[in-house]
Short mmCIF file of C-alpha atoms in Angstrom, two decimals:
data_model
loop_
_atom_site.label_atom_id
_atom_site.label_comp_id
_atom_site.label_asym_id
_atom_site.label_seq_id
_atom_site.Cartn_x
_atom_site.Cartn_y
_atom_site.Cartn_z
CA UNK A 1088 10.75 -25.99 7.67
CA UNK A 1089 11.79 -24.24 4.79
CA UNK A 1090 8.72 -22.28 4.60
CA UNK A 1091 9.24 -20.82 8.40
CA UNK A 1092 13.35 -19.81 7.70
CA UNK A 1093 11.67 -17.71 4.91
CA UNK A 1094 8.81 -16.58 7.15
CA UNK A 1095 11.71 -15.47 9.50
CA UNK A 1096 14.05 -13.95 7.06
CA UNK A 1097 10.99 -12.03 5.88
CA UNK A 1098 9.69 -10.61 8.94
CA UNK A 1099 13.21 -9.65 9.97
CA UNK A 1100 13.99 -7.77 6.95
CA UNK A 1101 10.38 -6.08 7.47
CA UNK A 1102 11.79 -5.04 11.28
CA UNK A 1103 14.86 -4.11 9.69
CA UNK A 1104 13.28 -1.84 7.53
CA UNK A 1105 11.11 -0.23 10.32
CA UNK A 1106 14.61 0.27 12.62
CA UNK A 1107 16.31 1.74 9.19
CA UNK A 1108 14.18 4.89 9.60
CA UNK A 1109 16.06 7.98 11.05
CA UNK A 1110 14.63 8.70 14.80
CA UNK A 1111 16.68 11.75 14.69
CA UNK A 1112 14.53 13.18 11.56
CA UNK A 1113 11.25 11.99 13.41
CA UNK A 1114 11.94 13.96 16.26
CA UNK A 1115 13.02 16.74 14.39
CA UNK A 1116 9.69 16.85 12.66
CA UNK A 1117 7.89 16.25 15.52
CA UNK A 1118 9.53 19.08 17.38
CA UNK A 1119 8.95 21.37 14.45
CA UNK A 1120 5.33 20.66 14.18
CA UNK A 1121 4.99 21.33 17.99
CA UNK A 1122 6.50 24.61 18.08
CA UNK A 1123 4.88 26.14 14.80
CA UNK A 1124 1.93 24.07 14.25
CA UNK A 1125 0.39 23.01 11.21
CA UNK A 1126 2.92 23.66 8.27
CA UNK A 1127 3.66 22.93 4.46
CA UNK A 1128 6.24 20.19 3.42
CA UNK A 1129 8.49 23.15 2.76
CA UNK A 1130 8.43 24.62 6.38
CA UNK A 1131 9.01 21.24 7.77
CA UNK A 1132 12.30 20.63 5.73
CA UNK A 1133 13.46 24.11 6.08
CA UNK A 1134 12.64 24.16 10.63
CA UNK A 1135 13.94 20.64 11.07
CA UNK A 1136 17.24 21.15 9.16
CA UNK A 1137 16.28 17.93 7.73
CA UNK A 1138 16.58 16.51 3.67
CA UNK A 1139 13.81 15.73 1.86
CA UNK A 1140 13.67 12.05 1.74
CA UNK A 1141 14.59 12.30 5.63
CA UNK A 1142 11.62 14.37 6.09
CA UNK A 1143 9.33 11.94 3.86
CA UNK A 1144 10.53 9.49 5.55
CA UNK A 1145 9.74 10.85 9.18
CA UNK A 1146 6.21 11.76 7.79
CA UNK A 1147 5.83 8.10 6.94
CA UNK A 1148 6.76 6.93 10.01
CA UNK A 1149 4.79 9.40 11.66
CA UNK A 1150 1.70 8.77 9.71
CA UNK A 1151 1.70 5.21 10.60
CA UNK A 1152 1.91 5.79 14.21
CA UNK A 1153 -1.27 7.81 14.00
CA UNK A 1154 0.75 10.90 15.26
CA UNK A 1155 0.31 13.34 12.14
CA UNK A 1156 -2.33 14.34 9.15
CA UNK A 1157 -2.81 16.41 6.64
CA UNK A 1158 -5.55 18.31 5.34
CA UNK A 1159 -5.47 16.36 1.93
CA UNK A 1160 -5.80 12.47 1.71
CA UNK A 1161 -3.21 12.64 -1.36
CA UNK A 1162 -0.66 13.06 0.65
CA UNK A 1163 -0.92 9.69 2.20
CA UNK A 1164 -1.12 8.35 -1.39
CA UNK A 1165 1.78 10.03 -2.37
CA UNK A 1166 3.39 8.73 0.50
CA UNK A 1167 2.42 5.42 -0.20
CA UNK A 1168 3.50 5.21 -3.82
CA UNK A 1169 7.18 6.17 -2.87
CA UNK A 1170 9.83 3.90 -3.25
CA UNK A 1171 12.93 3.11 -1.94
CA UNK A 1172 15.43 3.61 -4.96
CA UNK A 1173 13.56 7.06 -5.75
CA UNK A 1174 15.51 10.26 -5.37
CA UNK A 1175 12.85 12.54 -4.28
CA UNK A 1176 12.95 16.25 -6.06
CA UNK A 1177 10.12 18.84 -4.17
CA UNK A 1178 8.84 20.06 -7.75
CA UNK A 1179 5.41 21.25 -7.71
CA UNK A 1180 3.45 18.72 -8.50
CA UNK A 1181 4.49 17.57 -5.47
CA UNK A 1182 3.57 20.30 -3.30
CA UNK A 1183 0.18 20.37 -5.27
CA UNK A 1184 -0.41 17.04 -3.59
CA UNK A 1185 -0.19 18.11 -0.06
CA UNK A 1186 -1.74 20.44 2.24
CA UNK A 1187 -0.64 20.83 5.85
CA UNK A 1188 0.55 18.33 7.70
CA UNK A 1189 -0.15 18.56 11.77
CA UNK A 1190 0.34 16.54 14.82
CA UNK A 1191 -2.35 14.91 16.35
CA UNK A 1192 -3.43 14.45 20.12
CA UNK A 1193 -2.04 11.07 20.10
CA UNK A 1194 1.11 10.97 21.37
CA UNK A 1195 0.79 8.26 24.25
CA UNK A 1196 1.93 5.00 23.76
CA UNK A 1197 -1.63 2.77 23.31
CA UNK A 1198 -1.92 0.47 25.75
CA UNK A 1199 -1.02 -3.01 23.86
CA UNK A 1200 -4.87 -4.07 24.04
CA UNK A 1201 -5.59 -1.08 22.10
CA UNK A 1202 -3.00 -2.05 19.79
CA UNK A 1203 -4.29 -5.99 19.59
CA UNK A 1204 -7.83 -4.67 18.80
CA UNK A 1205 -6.73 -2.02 16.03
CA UNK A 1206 -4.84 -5.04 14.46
CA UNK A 1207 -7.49 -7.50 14.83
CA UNK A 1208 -10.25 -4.32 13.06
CA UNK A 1209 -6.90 -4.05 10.25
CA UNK A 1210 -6.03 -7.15 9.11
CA UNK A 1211 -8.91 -9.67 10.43
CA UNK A 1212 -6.01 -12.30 10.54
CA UNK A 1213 -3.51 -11.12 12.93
CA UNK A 1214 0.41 -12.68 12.43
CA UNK A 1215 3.94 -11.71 13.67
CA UNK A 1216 4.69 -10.54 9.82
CA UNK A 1217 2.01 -8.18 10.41
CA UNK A 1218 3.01 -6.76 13.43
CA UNK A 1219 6.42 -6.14 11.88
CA UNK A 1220 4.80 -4.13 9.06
CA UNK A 1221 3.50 -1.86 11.41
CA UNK A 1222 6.66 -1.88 13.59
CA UNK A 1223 5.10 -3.30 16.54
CA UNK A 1224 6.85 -5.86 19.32
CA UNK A 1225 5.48 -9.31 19.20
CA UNK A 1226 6.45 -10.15 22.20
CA UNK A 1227 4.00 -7.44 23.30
CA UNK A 1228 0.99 -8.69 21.54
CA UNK A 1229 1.68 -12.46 22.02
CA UNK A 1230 0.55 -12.66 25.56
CA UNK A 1231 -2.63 -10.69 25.15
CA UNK A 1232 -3.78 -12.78 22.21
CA UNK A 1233 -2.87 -15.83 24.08
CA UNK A 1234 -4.82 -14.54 26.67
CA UNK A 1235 -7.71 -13.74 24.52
CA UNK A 1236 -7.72 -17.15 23.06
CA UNK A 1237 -7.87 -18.69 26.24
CA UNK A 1238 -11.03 -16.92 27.29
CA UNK A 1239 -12.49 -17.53 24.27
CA UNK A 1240 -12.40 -14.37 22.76
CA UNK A 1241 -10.36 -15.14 19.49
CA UNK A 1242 -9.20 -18.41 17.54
CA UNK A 1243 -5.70 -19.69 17.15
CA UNK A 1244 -4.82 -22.40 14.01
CA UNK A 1245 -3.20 -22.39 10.51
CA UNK A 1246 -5.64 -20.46 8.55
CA UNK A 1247 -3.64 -19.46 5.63
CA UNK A 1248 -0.80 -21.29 3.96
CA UNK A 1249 2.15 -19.24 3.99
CA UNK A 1250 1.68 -16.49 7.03
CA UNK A 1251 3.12 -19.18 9.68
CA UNK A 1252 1.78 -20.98 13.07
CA UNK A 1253 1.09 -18.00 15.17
CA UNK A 1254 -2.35 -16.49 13.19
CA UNK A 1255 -4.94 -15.23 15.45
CA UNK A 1256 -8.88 -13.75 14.34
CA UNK A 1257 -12.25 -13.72 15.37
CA UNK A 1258 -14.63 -16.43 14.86
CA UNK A 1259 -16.41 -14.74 12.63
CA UNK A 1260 -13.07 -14.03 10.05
CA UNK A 1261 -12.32 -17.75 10.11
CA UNK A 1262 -15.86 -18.07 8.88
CA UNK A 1263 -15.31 -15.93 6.16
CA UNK A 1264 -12.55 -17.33 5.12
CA UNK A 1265 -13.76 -20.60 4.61
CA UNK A 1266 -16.43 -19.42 2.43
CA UNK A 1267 -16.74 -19.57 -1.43
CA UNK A 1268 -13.24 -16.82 -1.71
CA UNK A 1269 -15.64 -14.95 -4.91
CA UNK A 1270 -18.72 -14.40 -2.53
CA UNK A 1271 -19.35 -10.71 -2.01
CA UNK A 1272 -16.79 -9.67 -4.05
CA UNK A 1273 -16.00 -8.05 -7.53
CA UNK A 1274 -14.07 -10.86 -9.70
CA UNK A 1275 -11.37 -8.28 -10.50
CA UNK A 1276 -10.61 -5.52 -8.17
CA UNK A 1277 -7.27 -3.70 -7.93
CA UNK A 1278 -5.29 -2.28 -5.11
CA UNK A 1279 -2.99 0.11 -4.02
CA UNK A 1280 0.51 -2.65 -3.56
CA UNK A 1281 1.12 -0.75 -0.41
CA UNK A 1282 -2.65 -0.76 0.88
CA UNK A 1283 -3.12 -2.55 4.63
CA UNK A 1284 -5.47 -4.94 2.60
CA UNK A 1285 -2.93 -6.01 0.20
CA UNK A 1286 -1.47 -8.88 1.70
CA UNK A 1287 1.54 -9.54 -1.16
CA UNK A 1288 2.93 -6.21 0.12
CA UNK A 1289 3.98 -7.74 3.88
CA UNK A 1290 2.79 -11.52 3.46
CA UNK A 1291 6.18 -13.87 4.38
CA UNK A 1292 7.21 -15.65 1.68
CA UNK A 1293 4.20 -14.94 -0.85
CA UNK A 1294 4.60 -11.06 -0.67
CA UNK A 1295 8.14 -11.99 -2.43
CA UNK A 1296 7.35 -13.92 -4.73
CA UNK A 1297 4.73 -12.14 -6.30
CA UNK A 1298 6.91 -8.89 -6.63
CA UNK A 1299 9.84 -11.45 -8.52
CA UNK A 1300 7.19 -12.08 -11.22
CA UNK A 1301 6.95 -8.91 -12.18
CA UNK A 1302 9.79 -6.86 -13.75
CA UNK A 1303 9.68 -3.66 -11.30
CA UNK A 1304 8.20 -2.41 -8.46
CA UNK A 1305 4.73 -2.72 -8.62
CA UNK A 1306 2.66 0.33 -7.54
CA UNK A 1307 -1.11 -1.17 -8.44
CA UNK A 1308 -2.47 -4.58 -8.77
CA UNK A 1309 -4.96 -6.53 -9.44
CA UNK A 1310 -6.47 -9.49 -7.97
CA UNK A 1311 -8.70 -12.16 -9.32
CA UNK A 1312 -10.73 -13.30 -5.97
CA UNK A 1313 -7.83 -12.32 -3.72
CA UNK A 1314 -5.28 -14.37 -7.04
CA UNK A 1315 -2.52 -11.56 -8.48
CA UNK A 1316 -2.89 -11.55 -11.58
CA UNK A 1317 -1.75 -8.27 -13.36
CA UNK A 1318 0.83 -5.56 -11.94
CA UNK A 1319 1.57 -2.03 -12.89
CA UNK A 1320 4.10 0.42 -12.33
CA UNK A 1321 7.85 1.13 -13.27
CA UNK A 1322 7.64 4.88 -13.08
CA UNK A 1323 5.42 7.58 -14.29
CA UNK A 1324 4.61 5.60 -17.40
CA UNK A 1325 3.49 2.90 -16.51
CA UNK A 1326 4.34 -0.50 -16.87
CA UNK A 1327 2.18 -3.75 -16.57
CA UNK A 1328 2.48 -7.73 -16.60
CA UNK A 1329 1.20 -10.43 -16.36
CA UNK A 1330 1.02 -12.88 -13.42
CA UNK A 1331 -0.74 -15.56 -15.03
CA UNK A 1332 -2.40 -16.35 -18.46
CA UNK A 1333 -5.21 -14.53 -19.29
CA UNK A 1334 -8.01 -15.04 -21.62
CA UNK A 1335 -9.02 -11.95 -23.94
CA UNK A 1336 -11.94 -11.33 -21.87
CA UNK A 1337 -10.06 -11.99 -18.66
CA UNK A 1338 -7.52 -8.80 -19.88
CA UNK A 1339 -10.42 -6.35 -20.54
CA UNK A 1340 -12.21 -7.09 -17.30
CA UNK A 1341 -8.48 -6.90 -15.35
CA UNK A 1342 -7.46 -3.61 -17.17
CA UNK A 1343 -10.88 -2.12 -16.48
CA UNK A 1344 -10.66 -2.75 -12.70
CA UNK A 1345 -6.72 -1.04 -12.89
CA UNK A 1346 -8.31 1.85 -14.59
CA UNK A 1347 -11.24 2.45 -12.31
CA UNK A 1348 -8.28 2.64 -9.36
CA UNK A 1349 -5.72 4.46 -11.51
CA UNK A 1350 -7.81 7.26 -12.02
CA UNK A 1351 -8.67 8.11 -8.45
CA UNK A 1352 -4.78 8.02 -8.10
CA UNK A 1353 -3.53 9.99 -10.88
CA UNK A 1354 -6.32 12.48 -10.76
CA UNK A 1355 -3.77 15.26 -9.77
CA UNK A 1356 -1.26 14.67 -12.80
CA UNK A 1357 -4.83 14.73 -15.06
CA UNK A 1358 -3.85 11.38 -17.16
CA UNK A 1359 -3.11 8.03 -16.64
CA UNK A 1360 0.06 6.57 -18.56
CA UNK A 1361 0.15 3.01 -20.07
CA UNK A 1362 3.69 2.39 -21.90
CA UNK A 1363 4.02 -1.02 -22.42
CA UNK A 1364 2.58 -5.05 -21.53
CA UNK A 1365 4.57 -7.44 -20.75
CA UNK A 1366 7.22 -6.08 -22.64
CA UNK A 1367 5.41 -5.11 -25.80
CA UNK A 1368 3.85 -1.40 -26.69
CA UNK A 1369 0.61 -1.04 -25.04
CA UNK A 1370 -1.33 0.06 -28.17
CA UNK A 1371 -0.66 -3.49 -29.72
CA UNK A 1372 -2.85 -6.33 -29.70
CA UNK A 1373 -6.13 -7.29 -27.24
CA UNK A 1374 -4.07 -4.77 -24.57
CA UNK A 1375 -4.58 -1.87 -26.61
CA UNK A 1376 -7.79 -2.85 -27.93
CA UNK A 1377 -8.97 -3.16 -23.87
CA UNK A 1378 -7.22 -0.14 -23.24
CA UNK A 1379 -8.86 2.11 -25.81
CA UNK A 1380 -12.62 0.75 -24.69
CA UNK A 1381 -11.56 2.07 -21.21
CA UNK A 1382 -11.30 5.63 -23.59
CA UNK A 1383 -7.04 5.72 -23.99
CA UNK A 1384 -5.60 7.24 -26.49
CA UNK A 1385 -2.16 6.55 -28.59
CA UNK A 1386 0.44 9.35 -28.24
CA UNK A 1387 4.12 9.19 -28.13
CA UNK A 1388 4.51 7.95 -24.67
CA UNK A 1389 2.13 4.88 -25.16
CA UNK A 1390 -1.76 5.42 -24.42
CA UNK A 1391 -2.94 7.49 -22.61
CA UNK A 1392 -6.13 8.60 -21.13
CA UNK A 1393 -7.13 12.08 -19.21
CA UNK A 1394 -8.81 12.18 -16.29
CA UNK A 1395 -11.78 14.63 -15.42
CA UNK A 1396 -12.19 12.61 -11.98
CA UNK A 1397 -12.70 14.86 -8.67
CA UNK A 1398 -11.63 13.59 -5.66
CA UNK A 1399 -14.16 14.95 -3.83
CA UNK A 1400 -16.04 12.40 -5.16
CA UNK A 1401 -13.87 9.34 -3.62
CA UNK A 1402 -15.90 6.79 -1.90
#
């Protein structure tokens, strides 16, 4: 019982925070991209009369409806590693992030089997949290899986502690899930906290209580087969801690799986930043022993390492 109230209190908060976005900036943006076409972050402020963060936050918004691009996929990222207690300032590292941002040809409302499908292709397991995340009804989606699992089409049952009664996938998801959780996979991989398959980052209940073991708002982790166990962020320096003991071995394998991510990233700011672990200067100890095998430096901020990677080259 107690694990449903916080299920609830979770996924309102998450609908909360969809309905907290401006509609007034989102038209405004919308209605500027119309009439002028495809324009710079600059334009768009300036035509919809709009601040900055309004305007972010409209592209956000927007870019999750499937209603606008841009020409670069750093913008997205950028996007993505905003956060909420962040006073935005357009400097130009900024702008040298982004290229134009236009509207796309999708501007009907998909018809909610479109949307069941596109959420069952997303997230594999489909539950009202999720739906929330991406500001979608429930009560629109409910019927149509109900239906679906009636004909046969899709499962129903508790598949995962944690996400609640109502979880919906294909047979061939449960399947997977019920597997060995290591098969197929890297041991350590990390993630983007705001990436669609990052479950911590909308998951009721477990979502919060991974980001209260850390000691800021986490911007990468990094998962031992689908387990959190280290977290980075804080800022431009970053920051990382530890989710759960790990072995000397365990820390080299974890921080080379944050760098491989981190550089694709930061390869626009040229370095990647490491200030501190949990609590303690990153060039001390088995950290900075892992992190200078991954080729970091010491300087003033912490280590550091320079990136040469081209984005052209993300896969």
């Amino acid at each position: 019982e107690t694990a449903n109230e916080s299920a609830v209190e979770d996924t309102a908060a998450v609908q909360q925070q969809t309905k907290a976005r401006d509609p007034q900036a989102v038209q405004a943006v919308k209605e500027a991209l119309r009439e002028r076409g495809a324009l710079f972050l600059p334009q768009i402020v300036q035509l919809s009369k709009m601040g900055l963060s309004q305007v972010l936050d409209a592209l956000e918004t927007l870019v999750g409806l499937g209603q606008v691009t841009n020409d670069t996929f750093a913008a997205a990222l950028l996007l993505a590693g905003r956060r909420p207690e962040q006073k935005t300032v357009l400097t130009h590292q900024i702008l040298a992030k982004m290229g134009r941002w236009s509207l796309t040809d999708c501007f009907e409302t998909p018809a909610p089997e479109s949307i069941a499908q596109q959420l069952l292709e997303r997230y594999g397991l489909v539950v009202k949290a999720a739906t929330a995340r991406e500001g979608i009804s429930w009560t629109e989606i409910a019927p149509l899986m109900e239906l679906w699992e009636a004909s046969g089409k899709i499962r129903r049952g508790y598949f995962v502690e944690g996400l609640g009664g109502m979880q919906y996938a294909r047979s061939a998801v449960i399947e997977n899930l019920r597997r060995d959780p290591g098969a197929g996979l890297p041991e350590y991989y990390a993630l983007h906290w705001k990436d669609p398959a990052n479950p911590y980052s909308w998951m009721a209940g477990a979502g919060s209580n991974v980001k209260d073991q850390l000691p800021f708002q986490p911007e990468l982790i990094v998962l031992r087969q689908g387990v959190p166990v280290l977290g980075a962020g804080g800022g431009r320096q970053w920051r990382l801690a530890s989710m759960m003991p790990l072995t000397d071995a365990d820390l080299r394998l974890a921080i080379g799986a944050l760098v491989k991510l981190a550089e694709r990233l930061k390869s626009s700011d040229r370095r990647v930043t490491i200030e501190s672990y949990d609590g303690s200067p990153s060039w001390q100890g088995e950290i900075g022993k892992a992190l200078e095998n991954e080729g970091f430096e010491r300087d003033y901020h912490g280590m550091v390492k320079w990136t040469n990677y081209a984005p052209a080259n993300f896969k």
